[in-house]
């Protein structure tokens, strides 16, 4: 069945590349009154590798974990363990860098201290 015979029988028409690209940008919708409307397709968002919310949750979780560890063992023991980690291999040094007591960790631990003691 050739294209000309297909076009005669069913009204099927092959679109050129430019026309098919233009029609891909629009879609048809039927509203509640039964009227068919041609509207532009919503633009698709590019997916990022990691969502911002996941990264923010991970950072907050690590800060809370550091504050709880600081409260449970005390400042001196925490610093001794962190210094021991900083003298280790590359991975232990990276862990010591993450476990560094920053002002946010101190603030969280001072806020949680009355509730946990």
mmCIF file of N, CA, C and O in Angstrom, residues 46-96:
data_model
loop_
_atom_site.group_PDB
_atom_site.id
_atom_site.type_symbol
_atom_site.label_atom_id
_atom_site.label_comp_id
_atom_site.label_asym_id
_atom_site.label_seq_id
_atom_site.Cartn_x
_atom_site.Cartn_y
_atom_site.Cartn_z
ATOM 1 N N UNK A 46 14.228 20.354 33.041
ATOM 2 C CA UNK A 46 15.374 19.458 32.990
ATOM 3 C C UNK A 46 15.589 18.881 34.389
ATOM 4 O O UNK A 46 15.590 19.608 35.371
ATOM 5 N N UNK A 47 15.769 17.602 34.443
ATOM 6 C CA UNK A 47 15.964 16.942 35.729
ATOM 7 C C UNK A 47 17.397 17.160 36.187
ATOM 8 O O UNK A 47 18.342 16.922 35.455
ATOM 9 N N UNK A 48 17.547 17.642 37.403
ATOM 10 C CA UNK A 48 18.879 17.812 37.946
ATOM 11 C C UNK A 48 19.362 16.489 38.510
ATOM 12 O O UNK A 48 18.582 15.576 38.771
ATOM 13 N N UNK A 49 20.650 16.380 38.739
ATOM 14 C CA UNK A 49 21.223 15.137 39.243
ATOM 15 C C UNK A 49 20.715 14.838 40.645
ATOM 16 O O UNK A 49 20.278 13.745 40.934
ATOM 17 N N UNK A 50 20.764 15.812 41.528
ATOM 18 C CA UNK A 50 20.212 15.660 42.870
ATOM 19 C C UNK A 50 19.307 16.832 43.165
ATOM 20 O O UNK A 50 19.707 17.982 42.971
ATOM 21 N N UNK A 51 18.131 16.596 43.625
ATOM 22 C CA UNK A 51 17.241 17.708 43.945
ATOM 23 C C UNK A 51 17.776 18.529 45.118
ATOM 24 O O UNK A 51 18.464 18.017 46.008
ATOM 25 N N UNK A 52 17.453 19.795 45.102
ATOM 26 C CA UNK A 52 17.919 20.712 46.141
ATOM 27 C C UNK A 52 17.401 20.299 47.509
ATOM 28 O O UNK A 52 18.121 20.380 48.509
ATOM 29 N N UNK A 53 16.171 19.838 47.582
ATOM 30 C CA UNK A 53 15.592 19.446 48.873
ATOM 31 C C UNK A 53 16.347 18.273 49.488
ATOM 32 O O UNK A 53 16.533 18.220 50.707
ATOM 33 N N UNK A 54 16.785 17.345 48.667
ATOM 34 C CA UNK A 54 17.524 16.193 49.170
ATOM 35 C C UNK A 54 18.873 16.623 49.742
ATOM 36 O O UNK A 54 19.278 16.159 50.808
ATOM 37 N N UNK A 55 19.552 17.521 49.060
ATOM 38 C CA UNK A 55 20.839 18.014 49.549
ATOM 39 C C UNK A 55 20.648 18.786 50.845
ATOM 40 O O UNK A 55 21.406 18.607 51.804
ATOM 41 N N UNK A 56 19.625 19.639 50.908
ATOM 42 C CA UNK A 56 19.366 20.416 52.123
ATOM 43 C C UNK A 56 19.012 19.487 53.283
ATOM 44 O O UNK A 56 19.482 19.691 54.409
ATOM 45 N N UNK A 57 18.210 18.468 53.041
ATOM 46 C CA UNK A 57 17.864 17.510 54.086
ATOM 47 C C UNK A 57 19.106 16.780 54.587
ATOM 48 O O UNK A 57 19.266 16.570 55.789
ATOM 49 N N UNK A 58 19.988 16.392 53.676
ATOM 50 C CA UNK A 58 21.207 15.693 54.049
ATOM 51 C C UNK A 58 22.098 16.577 54.921
ATOM 52 O O UNK A 58 22.641 16.118 55.931
ATOM 53 N N UNK A 59 22.244 17.847 54.577
ATOM 54 C CA UNK A 59 23.073 18.767 55.360
ATOM 55 C C UNK A 59 22.482 18.959 56.753
ATOM 56 O O UNK A 59 23.207 18.913 57.761
ATOM 57 N N UNK A 60 21.177 19.152 56.840
ATOM 58 C CA UNK A 60 20.532 19.333 58.147
ATOM 59 C C UNK A 60 20.662 18.062 58.985
ATOM 60 O O UNK A 60 20.924 18.130 60.194
ATOM 61 N N UNK A 61 20.518 16.911 58.368
ATOM 62 C CA UNK A 61 20.646 15.644 59.082
ATOM 63 C C UNK A 61 22.061 15.468 59.633
ATOM 64 O O UNK A 61 22.233 15.042 60.780
ATOM 65 N N UNK A 62 23.074 15.792 58.847
ATOM 66 C CA UNK A 62 24.461 15.677 59.307
ATOM 67 C C UNK A 62 24.717 16.640 60.464
ATOM 68 O O UNK A 62 25.380 16.286 61.448
ATOM 69 N N UNK A 63 24.188 17.867 60.367
ATOM 70 C CA UNK A 63 24.373 18.838 61.454
ATOM 71 C C UNK A 63 23.717 18.335 62.742
ATOM 72 O O UNK A 63 24.299 18.456 63.822
ATOM 73 N N UNK A 64 22.530 17.778 62.643
ATOM 74 C CA UNK A 64 21.842 17.246 63.817
ATOM 75 C C UNK A 64 22.595 16.056 64.402
ATOM 76 O O UNK A 64 22.736 15.938 65.622
ATOM 77 N N UNK A 65 23.106 15.205 63.539
ATOM 78 C CA UNK A 65 23.876 14.056 63.988
ATOM 79 C C UNK A 65 25.149 14.500 64.710
ATOM 80 O O UNK A 65 25.508 13.941 65.750
ATOM 81 N N UNK A 66 25.838 15.503 64.168
ATOM 82 C CA UNK A 66 27.035 16.025 64.825
ATOM 83 C C UNK A 66 26.695 16.613 66.186
ATOM 84 O O UNK A 66 27.430 16.411 67.162
ATOM 85 N N UNK A 67 25.594 17.352 66.280
ATOM 86 C CA UNK A 67 25.198 17.960 67.551
ATOM 87 C C UNK A 67 24.863 16.895 68.587
ATOM 88 O O UNK A 67 25.248 17.012 69.759
ATOM 89 N N UNK A 68 24.167 15.850 68.173
ATOM 90 C CA UNK A 68 23.841 14.771 69.106
ATOM 91 C C UNK A 68 25.093 14.019 69.562
ATOM 92 O O UNK A 68 25.211 13.643 70.727
ATOM 93 N N UNK A 69 26.036 13.795 68.646
ATOM 94 C CA UNK A 69 27.294 13.144 69.029
ATOM 95 C C UNK A 69 28.081 14.028 69.980
ATOM 96 O O UNK A 69 28.677 13.543 70.947
ATOM 97 N N UNK A 70 28.081 15.318 69.742
ATOM 98 C CA UNK A 70 28.778 16.261 70.608
ATOM 99 C C UNK A 70 28.162 16.264 72.003
ATOM 100 O O UNK A 70 28.874 16.310 73.006
ATOM 101 N N UNK A 71 26.851 16.196 72.089
ATOM 102 C CA UNK A 71 26.180 16.160 73.390
ATOM 103 C C UNK A 71 26.414 14.846 74.128
ATOM 104 O O UNK A 71 26.540 14.830 75.349
ATOM 105 N N UNK A 72 26.468 13.754 73.405
ATOM 106 C CA UNK A 72 26.564 12.459 74.071
ATOM 107 C C UNK A 72 27.959 12.180 74.613
ATOM 108 O O UNK A 72 28.094 11.570 75.672
ATOM 109 N N UNK A 73 29.023 12.596 73.925
ATOM 110 C CA UNK A 73 30.376 12.272 74.394
ATOM 111 C C UNK A 73 31.082 13.455 75.037
ATOM 112 O O UNK A 73 32.082 13.266 75.711
ATOM 113 N N UNK A 74 30.618 14.658 74.817
ATOM 114 C CA UNK A 74 31.266 15.833 75.384
ATOM 115 C C UNK A 74 32.236 16.454 74.391
ATOM 116 O O UNK A 74 32.694 15.807 73.446
ATOM 117 N N UNK A 75 32.568 17.707 74.645
ATOM 118 C CA UNK A 75 33.391 18.468 73.702
ATOM 119 C C UNK A 75 34.816 17.921 73.649
ATOM 120 O O UNK A 75 35.391 17.759 72.569
ATOM 121 N N UNK A 76 35.412 17.627 74.799
ATOM 122 C CA UNK A 76 36.809 17.188 74.821
ATOM 123 C C UNK A 76 36.993 15.845 74.122
ATOM 124 O O UNK A 76 37.902 15.684 73.304
ATOM 125 N N UNK A 77 36.159 14.871 74.437
ATOM 126 C CA UNK A 77 36.269 13.549 73.803
ATOM 127 C C UNK A 77 35.976 13.645 72.305
ATOM 128 O O UNK A 77 36.631 12.975 71.495
ATOM 129 N N UNK A 78 35.026 14.476 71.924
ATOM 130 C CA UNK A 78 34.684 14.658 70.506
ATOM 131 C C UNK A 78 35.880 15.225 69.742
ATOM 132 O O UNK A 78 36.222 14.758 68.661
ATOM 133 N N UNK A 79 36.537 16.237 70.330
ATOM 134 C CA UNK A 79 37.692 16.837 69.678
ATOM 135 C C UNK A 79 38.856 15.867 69.596
ATOM 136 O O UNK A 79 39.576 15.842 68.593
ATOM 137 N N UNK A 80 39.066 15.055 70.631
ATOM 138 C CA UNK A 80 40.136 14.065 70.591
ATOM 139 C C UNK A 80 39.912 13.054 69.472
ATOM 140 O O UNK A 80 40.844 12.705 68.742
ATOM 141 N N UNK A 81 38.695 12.583 69.337
ATOM 142 C CA UNK A 81 38.385 11.630 68.264
ATOM 143 C C UNK A 81 38.519 12.275 66.887
ATOM 144 O O UNK A 81 39.006 11.643 65.950
ATOM 145 N N UNK A 82 38.122 13.515 66.781
ATOM 146 C CA UNK A 82 38.243 14.213 65.499
ATOM 147 C C UNK A 82 39.704 14.421 65.142
ATOM 148 O O UNK A 82 40.095 14.263 63.985
ATOM 149 N N UNK A 83 40.535 14.763 66.123
ATOM 150 C CA UNK A 83 41.972 14.922 65.863
ATOM 151 C C UNK A 83 42.615 13.593 65.483
ATOM 152 O O UNK A 83 43.511 13.549 64.635
ATOM 153 N N UNK A 84 42.177 12.505 66.106
ATOM 154 C CA UNK A 84 42.692 11.187 65.736
ATOM 155 C C UNK A 84 42.301 10.845 64.296
ATOM 156 O O UNK A 84 43.099 10.259 63.551
ATOM 157 N N UNK A 85 41.101 11.217 63.900
ATOM 158 C CA UNK A 85 40.677 10.983 62.518
ATOM 159 C C UNK A 85 41.477 11.825 61.540
ATOM 160 O O UNK A 85 41.788 11.389 60.431
ATOM 161 N N UNK A 86 41.828 13.044 61.927
ATOM 162 C CA UNK A 86 42.540 13.932 60.997
ATOM 163 C C UNK A 86 43.959 13.465 60.729
ATOM 164 O O UNK A 86 44.597 13.911 59.775
ATOM 165 N N UNK A 87 44.484 12.550 61.545
ATOM 166 C CA UNK A 87 45.823 12.019 61.322
ATOM 167 C C UNK A 87 45.807 10.738 60.496
ATOM 168 O O UNK A 87 46.859 10.178 60.212
ATOM 169 N N UNK A 88 44.641 10.283 60.085
ATOM 170 C CA UNK A 88 44.521 9.030 59.354
ATOM 171 C C UNK A 88 44.695 9.206 57.848
ATOM 172 O O UNK A 88 45.295 10.178 57.365
ATOM 173 N N UNK A 89 44.130 8.263 57.095
ATOM 174 C CA UNK A 89 44.237 8.316 55.639
ATOM 175 C C UNK A 89 43.297 9.386 55.072
ATOM 176 O O UNK A 89 42.665 10.138 55.814
ATOM 177 N N UNK A 90 43.187 9.442 53.770
ATOM 178 C CA UNK A 90 42.430 10.504 53.102
ATOM 179 C C UNK A 90 40.948 10.462 53.493
ATOM 180 O O UNK A 90 40.340 11.509 53.722
ATOM 181 N N UNK A 91 40.382 9.279 53.578
ATOM 182 C CA UNK A 91 38.962 9.163 53.911
ATOM 183 C C UNK A 91 38.691 9.580 55.354
ATOM 184 O O UNK A 91 37.688 10.219 55.649
ATOM 185 N N UNK A 92 39.598 9.206 56.245
ATOM 186 C CA UNK A 92 39.440 9.623 57.633
ATOM 187 C C UNK A 92 39.619 11.133 57.782
ATOM 188 O O UNK A 92 38.943 11.766 58.586
ATOM 189 N N UNK A 93 40.517 11.708 57.002
ATOM 190 C CA UNK A 93 40.690 13.163 57.021
ATOM 191 C C UNK A 93 39.446 13.872 56.498
ATOM 192 O O UNK A 93 39.055 14.918 57.017
ATOM 193 N N UNK A 94 38.818 13.291 55.485
ATOM 194 C CA UNK A 94 37.569 13.873 54.977
ATOM 195 C C UNK A 94 36.476 13.793 56.031
ATOM 196 O O UNK A 94 35.702 14.743 56.220
ATOM 197 N N UNK A 95 36.412 12.669 56.758
ATOM 198 C CA UNK A 95 35.443 12.543 57.842
ATOM 199 C C UNK A 95 35.715 13.534 58.958
ATOM 200 O O UNK A 95 34.787 14.106 59.537
ATOM 201 N N UNK A 96 36.992 13.764 59.260
ATOM 202 C CA UNK A 96 37.342 14.745 60.292
ATOM 203 C C UNK A 96 36.952 16.144 59.855
ATOM 204 O O UNK A 96 36.505 16.964 60.675
#
